[in-house]
Coordinates of C-alpha atoms in Angstrom, one line a residue:
M1 CA 86.4 -30.3 2.8
A2 CA 86.9 -27.2 5.0
G3 CA 89.7 -24.8 4.3
T4 CA 92.4 -23.8 6.7
L5 CA 92.9 -20.6 8.6
Y6 CA 96.6 -19.6 8.4
L7 CA 97.9 -17.2 11.2
C8 CA 100.6 -15.3 9.3
A9 CA 103.2 -13.2 11.2
T10 CA 104.3 -10.1 9.3
P11 CA 107.3 -7.8 9.9
I12 CA 107.1 -5.4 12.9
G13 CA 109.2 -2.8 11.0
N14 CA 111.9 -4.2 8.7
L15 CA 110.3 -5.9 5.7
E16 CA 113.3 -8.2 5.4
D17 CA 111.9 -10.1 8.3
M18 CA 109.1 -11.5 6.2
T19 CA 109.5 -15.3 6.0
L20 CA 109.4 -17.3 2.8
R21 CA 106.6 -19.5 4.1
V22 CA 104.4 -16.5 4.9
L23 CA 105.0 -15.1 1.4
E24 CA 103.9 -18.3 -0.2
I25 CA 100.8 -18.5 2.0
L26 CA 99.8 -15.0 1.2
K27 CA 100.3 -15.6 -2.5
T28 CA 98.3 -18.9 -2.6
S29 CA 95.4 -18.1 -0.2
D30 CA 92.0 -17.3 -1.5
V31 CA 91.7 -14.2 0.6
I32 CA 93.7 -12.3 3.2
A33 CA 91.9 -11.1 6.3
A34 CA 93.7 -8.0 7.4
E35 CA 93.3 -5.8 10.5
D36 CA 93.9 -2.7 8.3
T37 CA 93.7 -3.3 4.6
R38 CA 95.4 0.0 3.8
N39 CA 98.4 -0.9 5.9
T40 CA 98.6 -4.5 4.5
R41 CA 98.2 -3.2 0.9
K42 CA 101.6 -1.6 1.3
L43 CA 103.1 -4.9 2.4
L44 CA 101.5 -6.8 -0.5
N45 CA 102.6 -4.2 -3.0
H46 CA 106.2 -4.5 -1.8
F47 CA 106.2 -8.2 -2.5
A48 CA 104.0 -8.0 -5.6
I49 CA 101.2 -10.1 -4.0
Q50 CA 97.8 -9.7 -5.6
T51 CA 95.6 -11.9 -3.4
P52 CA 92.3 -10.1 -2.6
M53 CA 91.8 -8.8 0.9
T54 CA 88.9 -8.4 3.4
S55 CA 88.9 -6.4 6.6
Y56 CA 88.8 -8.2 10.0
H57 CA 89.2 -6.0 13.1
E58 CA 87.9 -5.2 16.5
H59 CA 85.0 -3.2 15.3
N60 CA 83.6 -5.6 12.7
K61 CA 84.6 -9.0 14.2
A62 CA 81.1 -9.9 15.5
V63 CA 79.8 -9.8 11.9
K64 CA 82.9 -10.6 9.9
G65 CA 84.1 -13.5 12.0
P66 CA 81.1 -15.8 11.2
Q67 CA 81.4 -14.8 7.5
L68 CA 85.0 -15.9 7.4
V69 CA 84.1 -19.2 9.1
E70 CA 81.4 -19.8 6.5
R71 CA 84.0 -19.2 3.7
L72 CA 86.3 -21.6 5.4
R73 CA 83.5 -24.2 5.6
K74 CA 83.2 -24.0 1.8
G75 CA 86.8 -24.8 1.4
E76 CA 88.5 -21.5 1.0
Q77 CA 92.0 -21.0 2.4
I78 CA 92.3 -17.8 4.5
A79 CA 95.4 -16.0 5.6
L80 CA 95.0 -13.8 8.7
V81 CA 97.4 -10.9 9.3
T82 CA 97.6 -8.1 11.8
D83 CA 99.1 -4.7 11.2
A84 CA 102.5 -6.0 12.4
G85 CA 103.7 -9.1 14.1
M86 CA 101.8 -12.2 15.2
P87 CA 98.0 -12.2 14.7
G88 CA 96.1 -13.1 17.9
I89 CA 98.3 -11.1 20.2
S90 CA 96.6 -7.9 21.3
D91 CA 94.2 -8.1 18.4
P92 CA 90.9 -9.9 17.5
G93 CA 92.6 -12.8 15.8
A94 CA 92.2 -14.9 18.9
D95 CA 88.4 -14.6 18.6
L96 CA 88.5 -15.9 15.0
V97 CA 90.7 -18.8 16.1
R98 CA 88.1 -19.8 18.8
L99 CA 85.3 -19.6 16.2
C100 CA 87.2 -21.9 13.9
Y101 CA 87.9 -24.5 16.6
A102 CA 84.2 -24.4 17.5
A103 CA 83.4 -25.2 13.9
D104 CA 86.0 -27.9 13.5
I105 CA 88.0 -25.9 11.0
P106 CA 91.8 -26.4 10.8
V107 CA 94.0 -23.6 12.1
T108 CA 97.8 -23.5 11.7
V109 CA 100.5 -20.9 12.2
A110 CA 103.3 -19.5 10.1
P111 CA 105.4 -17.9 12.8
G112 CA 107.6 -14.9 12.5
A113 CA 108.3 -11.5 14.2
S114 CA 106.7 -10.7 17.6
A115 CA 107.4 -7.4 19.3
A116 CA 107.0 -8.8 22.8
V117 CA 109.6 -11.5 22.4
A118 CA 112.0 -9.3 20.4
A119 CA 111.8 -6.6 23.1
L120 CA 112.3 -9.2 25.8
V121 CA 115.6 -10.6 24.4
L122 CA 116.8 -7.0 23.8
S123 CA 115.9 -5.8 27.3
G124 CA 118.7 -7.4 29.3
L125 CA 116.2 -8.5 31.9
D126 CA 115.5 -12.0 33.0
T127 CA 114.1 -14.0 30.1
R128 CA 113.7 -17.3 31.9
R129 CA 110.2 -16.5 33.1
F130 CA 108.0 -13.7 31.8
V131 CA 104.4 -12.6 31.5
F132 CA 102.8 -10.7 28.7
E133 CA 100.2 -8.1 29.7
G134 CA 99.8 -6.3 26.4
F135 CA 98.1 -2.9 26.6
L136 CA 97.0 -1.9 30.1
P137 CA 93.3 -1.0 30.5
A138 CA 92.3 2.4 29.3
E139 CA 90.1 3.1 32.3
K140 CA 92.2 4.7 35.1
K141 CA 90.7 2.7 38.0
E142 CA 90.9 -0.6 36.2
R143 CA 94.5 0.2 35.1
R144 CA 95.6 0.9 38.6
M145 CA 94.0 -2.3 40.0
T146 CA 95.8 -4.3 37.3
L147 CA 99.2 -2.7 38.3
E148 CA 98.5 -3.3 42.0
M149 CA 97.9 -7.0 41.3
L150 CA 101.2 -7.1 39.3
K151 CA 103.2 -5.2 42.0
K152 CA 104.7 -8.5 43.4
E153 CA 104.8 -10.5 40.2
H154 CA 108.1 -12.4 40.2
R155 CA 108.4 -12.7 36.4
T156 CA 109.5 -10.1 33.9
M157 CA 106.5 -8.2 32.8
I158 CA 105.9 -7.0 29.2
F159 CA 103.6 -4.2 28.2
Y160 CA 102.7 -2.4 25.0
E161 CA 102.1 1.3 25.1
A162 CA 101.3 4.2 22.8
P163 CA 103.6 7.2 22.8
H164 CA 100.9 9.7 24.0
R165 CA 100.3 7.6 27.1
L166 CA 103.9 6.6 27.9
I167 CA 104.6 9.3 30.5
E168 CA 101.4 8.7 32.3
T169 CA 102.0 4.9 32.4
L170 CA 105.6 5.4 33.7
D171 CA 104.2 7.7 36.4
E172 CA 101.8 5.0 37.5
L173 CA 104.4 2.3 37.4
E174 CA 106.7 4.3 39.5
T175 CA 104.0 5.1 42.1
I176 CA 103.0 1.4 42.4
F177 CA 106.2 -0.5 41.6
G178 CA 108.6 1.9 43.2
A179 CA 111.1 4.4 41.8
K180 CA 114.0 1.9 41.9
R181 CA 112.4 -0.9 40.0
Q182 CA 114.5 -1.9 37.0
M183 CA 112.9 -1.3 33.6
A184 CA 113.7 -1.4 29.9
V185 CA 111.9 0.7 27.3
V186 CA 112.2 -0.5 23.7
R187 CA 110.9 1.5 20.8
E188 CA 110.8 1.3 17.0
L189 CA 111.9 -2.4 16.9
T190 CA 113.8 -3.4 13.8
K191 CA 113.4 0.1 12.3
K192 CA 116.0 2.8 11.7
F193 CA 115.6 4.5 15.1
E194 CA 115.4 1.4 17.2
E195 CA 116.3 2.2 20.8
V196 CA 116.7 0.2 24.0
R197 CA 116.8 2.4 27.1
R198 CA 117.5 0.7 30.5
G199 CA 117.4 2.0 34.0
T200 CA 115.2 2.5 37.0
L201 CA 111.6 3.7 36.6
E202 CA 112.5 7.1 38.0
E203 CA 115.4 7.5 35.5
L204 CA 113.2 6.5 32.5
R205 CA 110.4 8.7 33.6
V206 CA 112.8 11.7 33.8
H207 CA 114.3 10.9 30.4
F208 CA 111.0 10.7 28.5
S209 CA 109.7 13.7 30.3
K210 CA 112.5 15.6 28.6
Q211 CA 112.5 13.7 25.3
P212 CA 109.0 13.6 23.9
P213 CA 108.1 9.9 23.2
R214 CA 107.9 8.9 19.5
G215 CA 107.2 5.6 17.9
E216 CA 105.8 2.3 19.1
F217 CA 106.9 1.2 22.6
V218 CA 107.3 -2.0 24.5
L219 CA 107.9 -1.6 28.3
L220 CA 109.5 -4.3 30.3
A221 CA 109.6 -4.3 34.1
A222 CA 111.8 -6.5 36.2
G223 CA 110.0 -9.0 38.5
Y224 CA 109.6 -8.5 42.2
T225 CA 112.7 -10.3 43.6
L226 CA 112.9 -12.6 46.6
E227 CA 115.3 -10.1 48.1
Q228 CA 112.7 -7.3 47.8
Q229 CA 110.1 -9.6 49.3
K230 CA 112.3 -10.4 52.3
K231 CA 113.2 -6.8 52.8
A232 CA 109.5 -5.8 52.7
E233 CA 108.6 -8.5 55.2
M234 CA 111.4 -7.5 57.6
E235 CA 110.3 -3.9 57.4
S236 CA 106.7 -4.9 58.2
W237 CA 107.8 -6.9 61.2
E238 CA 109.8 -4.0 62.5
E239 CA 106.5 -2.0 62.7
I240 CA 105.3 -4.2 65.6
S241 CA 107.0 -4.9 68.9
I242 CA 108.9 -8.1 69.6
E243 CA 106.4 -9.0 72.2
A244 CA 103.5 -8.7 69.8
H245 CA 105.5 -10.6 67.2
M246 CA 106.1 -13.5 69.6
Q247 CA 102.4 -13.5 70.7
R248 CA 101.3 -14.1 67.1
Y249 CA 103.1 -17.4 67.0
L250 CA 102.2 -18.3 70.6
S251 CA 98.5 -17.8 69.9
Q252 CA 98.9 -20.3 67.0
G253 CA 100.0 -23.0 69.5
M254 CA 103.8 -22.7 69.0
S255 CA 106.0 -23.4 71.9
E256 CA 108.0 -20.4 73.3
K257 CA 111.2 -21.8 71.9
D258 CA 109.7 -22.2 68.4
A259 CA 108.0 -18.8 68.5
M260 CA 111.3 -17.2 69.4
K261 CA 113.1 -19.1 66.6
Q262 CA 110.5 -17.9 64.0
T263 CA 110.5 -14.4 65.3
A264 CA 114.3 -14.2 65.0
K265 CA 114.1 -15.6 61.4
D266 CA 111.4 -13.0 60.4
R267 CA 113.5 -10.2 61.7
G268 CA 116.8 -11.4 60.4
V269 CA 118.5 -11.6 63.8
S270 CA 119.7 -14.4 66.0
K271 CA 117.5 -16.3 68.5
R272 CA 120.0 -15.2 71.2
E273 CA 119.1 -11.5 70.5
I274 CA 115.4 -12.2 70.9
Y275 CA 116.0 -14.1 74.1
S276 CA 118.1 -11.4 75.5
Y277 CA 115.5 -8.7 74.7
L278 CA 112.7 -10.7 76.3
H279 CA 114.6 -11.5 79.4
K280 CA 116.5 -8.2 79.8
G281 CA 114.7 -7.4 83.1

C-alpha cells in the first residue's frame, strides 16, 4: 500500500508552539522532506528527533517531487515541513500535494502555526472576510498591476514581505491605495521582539523610514469600504454637469422622472434640488 504524505506545521518563532501530533509524526516518519535541511536540523535537535531528512524546495522540486512520490508509492511515510509555519503556503509544498493527488497517494495535515492567520487576529482589522496574497511579484510592473487590481478589494488583505523591500512596498501601497488607508504591520511573530504597529499607510511609511525594518514582516491592509466607494462615486459624478448626468440615464431609455431620481441618488442630494437646478430658468 502507498504511504501517506503528512503536511506538518512547525513553529514560526517560539518552539513551544510545536504540537504533540507533529512531534509524533516527525519521529515516526521514514523521512522528513524539508525546505531547508539546515534550518530544520535545529528544530529536530531541539526535540531530539533523529529521523533522516531530504531537501525539497523551489529549486529542486521538478526533480525531487517525482522522487518523493515514488517513495510514497513504495509505502514510505513522508513528513513535509517548511522553514516555519504551514507547508504549502508560499512554498512548493502545494506542488507536491498536487503530484500526490494525481498519483492517488493519501495526503493529510497536522495543523499548527500560520503567520498569516496569527497576524490577522493580532491586527485589529476586520477578520470576518480576508484574502491572502503572500509575497507580491518581484517584477515592478507586475507588482504594480497586482496592487491596482487589489485597490478596491473589500476584504482585509494579507501580504508577506522581506525587511529590505518593506519601505518600497509601503511606498507603492500608499501611492495606489491612498495615504489614509488603514494598515497593520506585524513583525517577529511569537518571538522576543514581536511587534504590532497600526496606523495609516502614510504613518507606517514614515515610521519605518526612520526605524530600519528588521525581522520577518506580515502586512495587513484594510479593505476598500462601501463608504469609500460611495465617496469616490460621488466625486466622479461631480466631474460632469447635471445635464450630462441626466442625459446618461435618458439615453438608456429612462423617463425624465426616473433619471432625475437616479441622478439625485448618485450625487447624494434630493430630487427637488435636481429639479430646481434643471428648471431654474
